[in-house]
GROMACS .gro file of C-alpha atoms in nm:
model
  197
    1UNK     CA    1  -0.208  -1.233  -1.130
    2UNK     CA    2  -0.562  -1.317  -1.022
    3UNK     CA    3  -0.757  -1.073  -0.805
    4UNK     CA    4  -0.747  -1.288  -0.489
    5UNK     CA    5  -0.381  -1.378  -0.543
    6UNK     CA    6  -0.294  -1.009  -0.547
    7UNK     CA    7  -0.484  -0.951  -0.223
    8UNK     CA    8  -0.303  -1.242  -0.059
    9UNK     CA    9   0.032  -1.114  -0.185
   10UNK     CA   10  -0.035  -0.783  -0.008
   11UNK     CA   11  -0.110  -0.968   0.316
   12UNK     CA   12   0.201  -1.188   0.286
   13UNK     CA   13   0.419  -0.888   0.209
   14UNK     CA   14   0.350  -0.746   0.558
   15UNK     CA   15   0.511  -0.416   0.453
   16UNK     CA   16   0.387  -0.229   0.146
   17UNK     CA   17   0.645   0.033   0.051
   18UNK     CA   18   0.502   0.356  -0.089
   19UNK     CA   19   0.758   0.484  -0.339
   20UNK     CA   20   0.740   0.857  -0.417
   21UNK     CA   21   1.046   0.996  -0.597
   22UNK     CA   22   1.155   1.282  -0.823
   23UNK     CA   23   1.128   1.068  -1.135
   24UNK     CA   24   1.070   0.723  -1.280
   25UNK     CA   25   1.437   0.623  -1.281
   26UNK     CA   26   1.474   0.710  -0.912
   27UNK     CA   27   1.154   0.521  -0.830
   28UNK     CA   28   1.275   0.213  -1.016
   29UNK     CA   29   1.609   0.227  -0.837
   30UNK     CA   30   1.442   0.237  -0.496
   31UNK     CA   31   1.199  -0.038  -0.598
   32UNK     CA   32   1.487  -0.262  -0.712
   33UNK     CA   33   1.654  -0.215  -0.373
   34UNK     CA   34   1.330  -0.300  -0.194
   35UNK     CA   35   1.294  -0.620  -0.395
   36UNK     CA   36   1.651  -0.714  -0.299
   37UNK     CA   37   1.549  -0.683   0.065
   38UNK     CA   38   1.275  -0.941   0.019
   39UNK     CA   39   0.971  -0.724  -0.046
   40UNK     CA   40   0.721  -0.872  -0.290
   41UNK     CA   41   0.480  -0.580  -0.329
   42UNK     CA   42   0.557  -0.219  -0.422
   43UNK     CA   43   0.326   0.081  -0.458
   44UNK     CA   44   0.446   0.352  -0.697
   45UNK     CA   45   0.267   0.684  -0.656
   46UNK     CA   46   0.112   0.893  -0.929
   47UNK     CA   47   0.280   1.197  -0.773
   48UNK     CA   48   0.613   1.075  -0.915
   49UNK     CA   49   0.688   1.228  -1.256
   50UNK     CA   50   0.689   0.949  -1.514
   51UNK     CA   51   0.512   0.710  -1.279
   52UNK     CA   52   0.340   0.522  -1.561
   53UNK     CA   53   0.674   0.425  -1.713
   54UNK     CA   54   0.793   0.305  -1.374
   55UNK     CA   55   0.481   0.093  -1.322
   56UNK     CA   56   0.522  -0.065  -1.664
   57UNK     CA   57   0.894  -0.131  -1.621
   58UNK     CA   58   0.886  -0.296  -1.278
   59UNK     CA   59   0.933  -0.673  -1.290
   60UNK     CA   60   0.956  -0.945  -1.027
   61UNK     CA   61   0.710  -0.789  -0.785
   62UNK     CA   62   0.338  -0.718  -0.745
   63UNK     CA   63   0.314  -0.353  -0.845
   64UNK     CA   64   0.042  -0.110  -0.752
   65UNK     CA   65  -0.027   0.250  -0.842
   66UNK     CA   66  -0.111   0.488  -0.559
   67UNK     CA   67  -0.226   0.842  -0.485
   68UNK     CA   68  -0.495   0.796  -0.749
   69UNK     CA   69  -0.791   1.033  -0.730
   70UNK     CA   70  -0.937   1.053  -1.079
   71UNK     CA   71  -1.080   0.817  -1.337
   72UNK     CA   72  -0.813   0.926  -1.583
   73UNK     CA   73  -0.522   0.839  -1.354
   74UNK     CA   74  -0.682   0.507  -1.264
   75UNK     CA   75  -0.725   0.419  -1.631
   76UNK     CA   76  -0.364   0.515  -1.699
   77UNK     CA   77  -0.250   0.299  -1.408
   78UNK     CA   78  -0.438  -0.006  -1.536
   79UNK     CA   79  -0.307   0.052  -1.889
   80UNK     CA   80   0.048   0.069  -1.752
   81UNK     CA   81   0.005  -0.270  -1.585
   82UNK     CA   82  -0.076  -0.188  -1.222
   83UNK     CA   83  -0.198  -0.499  -1.041
   84UNK     CA   84  -0.374  -0.300  -0.769
   85UNK     CA   85  -0.484   0.060  -0.722
   86UNK     CA   86  -0.461   0.279  -0.412
   87UNK     CA   87  -0.637   0.603  -0.324
   88UNK     CA   88  -0.566   0.846  -0.036
   89UNK     CA   89  -0.936   0.909   0.024
   90UNK     CA   90  -1.277   0.785  -0.093
   91UNK     CA   91  -1.265   0.791  -0.473
   92UNK     CA   92  -1.576   0.655  -0.651
   93UNK     CA   93  -1.429   0.715  -0.998
   94UNK     CA   94  -1.119   0.511  -0.919
   95UNK     CA   95  -1.340   0.243  -0.767
   96UNK     CA   96  -1.537   0.216  -1.090
   97UNK     CA   97  -1.219   0.169  -1.295
   98UNK     CA   98  -1.082  -0.093  -1.054
   99UNK     CA   99  -1.406  -0.290  -1.068
  100UNK     CA  100  -1.417  -0.278  -1.448
  101UNK     CA  101  -1.052  -0.386  -1.475
  102UNK     CA  102  -1.087  -0.660  -1.214
  103UNK     CA  103  -0.801  -0.535  -0.997
  104UNK     CA  104  -0.804  -0.486  -0.619
  105UNK     CA  105  -0.850  -0.136  -0.481
  106UNK     CA  106  -0.711  -0.016  -0.150
  107UNK     CA  107  -0.949   0.274  -0.101
  108UNK     CA  108  -0.838   0.536   0.147
  109UNK     CA  109  -1.032   0.672   0.438
  110UNK     CA  110  -0.974   0.823   0.780
  111UNK     CA  111  -1.304   0.832   0.964
  112UNK     CA  112  -1.459   0.506   1.084
  113UNK     CA  113  -1.741   0.555   0.834
  114UNK     CA  114  -1.505   0.600   0.540
  115UNK     CA  115  -1.283   0.307   0.637
  116UNK     CA  116  -1.572   0.070   0.709
  117UNK     CA  117  -1.740   0.158   0.380
  118UNK     CA  118  -1.415   0.072   0.201
  119UNK     CA  119  -1.379  -0.257   0.390
  120UNK     CA  120  -1.729  -0.354   0.274
  121UNK     CA  121  -1.591  -0.345  -0.081
  122UNK     CA  122  -1.244  -0.490  -0.021
  123UNK     CA  123  -0.921  -0.376   0.141
  124UNK     CA  124  -0.923  -0.031   0.302
  125UNK     CA  125  -0.633   0.206   0.347
  126UNK     CA  126  -0.637   0.395   0.678
  127UNK     CA  127  -0.476   0.733   0.601
  128UNK     CA  128  -0.312   0.926   0.757
  129UNK     CA  129  -0.273   0.647   1.009
  130UNK     CA  130  -0.030   0.819   1.244
  131UNK     CA  131  -0.293   1.075   1.340
  132UNK     CA  132  -0.518   0.821   1.511
  133UNK     CA  133  -0.252   0.560   1.584
  134UNK     CA  134  -0.305   0.194   1.657
  135UNK     CA  135  -0.597   0.271   1.889
  136UNK     CA  136  -0.797   0.410   1.598
  137UNK     CA  137  -0.734   0.090   1.404
  138UNK     CA  138  -0.838  -0.121   1.704
  139UNK     CA  139  -1.156   0.084   1.743
  140UNK     CA  140  -1.252   0.039   1.379
  141UNK     CA  141  -1.178  -0.333   1.389
  142UNK     CA  142  -1.393  -0.365   1.701
  143UNK     CA  143  -1.685  -0.255   1.483
  144UNK     CA  144  -1.593  -0.495   1.202
  145UNK     CA  145  -1.370  -0.781   1.322
  146UNK     CA  146  -1.171  -0.934   1.041
  147UNK     CA  147  -1.189  -0.627   0.817
  148UNK     CA  148  -0.882  -0.587   0.598
  149UNK     CA  149  -0.716  -0.253   0.667
  150UNK     CA  150  -0.373  -0.127   0.560
  151UNK     CA  151  -0.265   0.170   0.776
  152UNK     CA  152  -0.039   0.410   0.588
  153UNK     CA  153   0.104   0.754   0.653
  154UNK     CA  154   0.363   0.858   0.908
  155UNK     CA  155   0.435   0.502   1.023
  156UNK     CA  156   0.792   0.410   1.112
  157UNK     CA  157   0.940   0.072   1.031
  158UNK     CA  158   1.000   0.007   1.400
  159UNK     CA  159   0.627   0.043   1.464
  160UNK     CA  160   0.519  -0.226   1.217
  161UNK     CA  161   0.486  -0.499   1.487
  162UNK     CA  162   0.255  -0.277   1.693
  163UNK     CA  163   0.030  -0.216   1.392
  164UNK     CA  164   0.021  -0.586   1.310
  165UNK     CA  165  -0.066  -0.661   1.673
  166UNK     CA  166  -0.351  -0.410   1.641
  167UNK     CA  167  -0.490  -0.610   1.348
  168UNK     CA  168  -0.345  -0.450   1.034
  169UNK     CA  169  -0.374  -0.657   0.715
  170UNK     CA  170  -0.039  -0.510   0.607
  171UNK     CA  171   0.138  -0.181   0.679
  172UNK     CA  172   0.227   0.096   0.434
  173UNK     CA  173   0.566   0.261   0.485
  174UNK     CA  174   0.689   0.563   0.290
  175UNK     CA  175   0.995   0.783   0.311
  176UNK     CA  176   1.189   0.570   0.561
  177UNK     CA  177   1.234   0.289   0.307
  178UNK     CA  178   1.533   0.416   0.113
  179UNK     CA  179   1.860   0.238   0.025
  180UNK     CA  180   2.059   0.227   0.346
  181UNK     CA  181   2.239  -0.065   0.516
  182UNK     CA  182   2.085   0.017   0.854
  183UNK     CA  183   1.734   0.032   0.714
  184UNK     CA  184   1.795  -0.293   0.524
  185UNK     CA  185   1.883  -0.474   0.846
  186UNK     CA  186   1.579  -0.349   1.034
  187UNK     CA  187   1.353  -0.425   0.737
  188UNK     CA  188   1.476  -0.782   0.705
  189UNK     CA  189   1.438  -0.842   1.080
  190UNK     CA  190   1.087  -0.696   1.076
  191UNK     CA  191   0.980  -0.906   0.780
  192UNK     CA  192   1.127  -1.226   0.924
  193UNK     CA  193   0.958  -1.175   1.261
  194UNK     CA  194   0.623  -1.082   1.110
  195UNK     CA  195   0.618  -1.369   0.861
  196UNK     CA  196   0.703  -1.616   1.137
  197UNK     CA  197   0.393  -1.516   1.341
   0.00000   0.00000   0.00000
């Protein structure tokens, strides 16, 4: 998938699930369930044992590799087939690998300076987003209207509309997105409402 197509897929997805499990098989199982619910983008974290195998085995979705902090992990993610890379904080080494591979990077930051620097290069990840809340996002966007920012960390599914209203490009959701009929219903409703905006 082309660079810009991947960025647009992240925006269209509305919700970017961050999958962190005890192993590759568990991560793939959760990812398959997420795809069944209509999600088109999945981030698999490098903190999951066997994450490279999971990245390489995931089909039918735009797959990213997250929690990357080193050049080595970024290179392994690209080699495994990751279509985008994600860091929890500013990570120049990961940035270099992403640029060389021609894949989008969602570079993490928390302070306005870190986030705005990342938005100058592409899509930024605001992390941990729950600490500053939607008002922090609004404040950063006031300095750079139109910047593409994906808040992630401690965000509940029910709060996705509020983050989108605050200007989020998409919203990262972690541990709440697990196979459960109740969660599936809320997720589908959230996606339908957001995509109809």
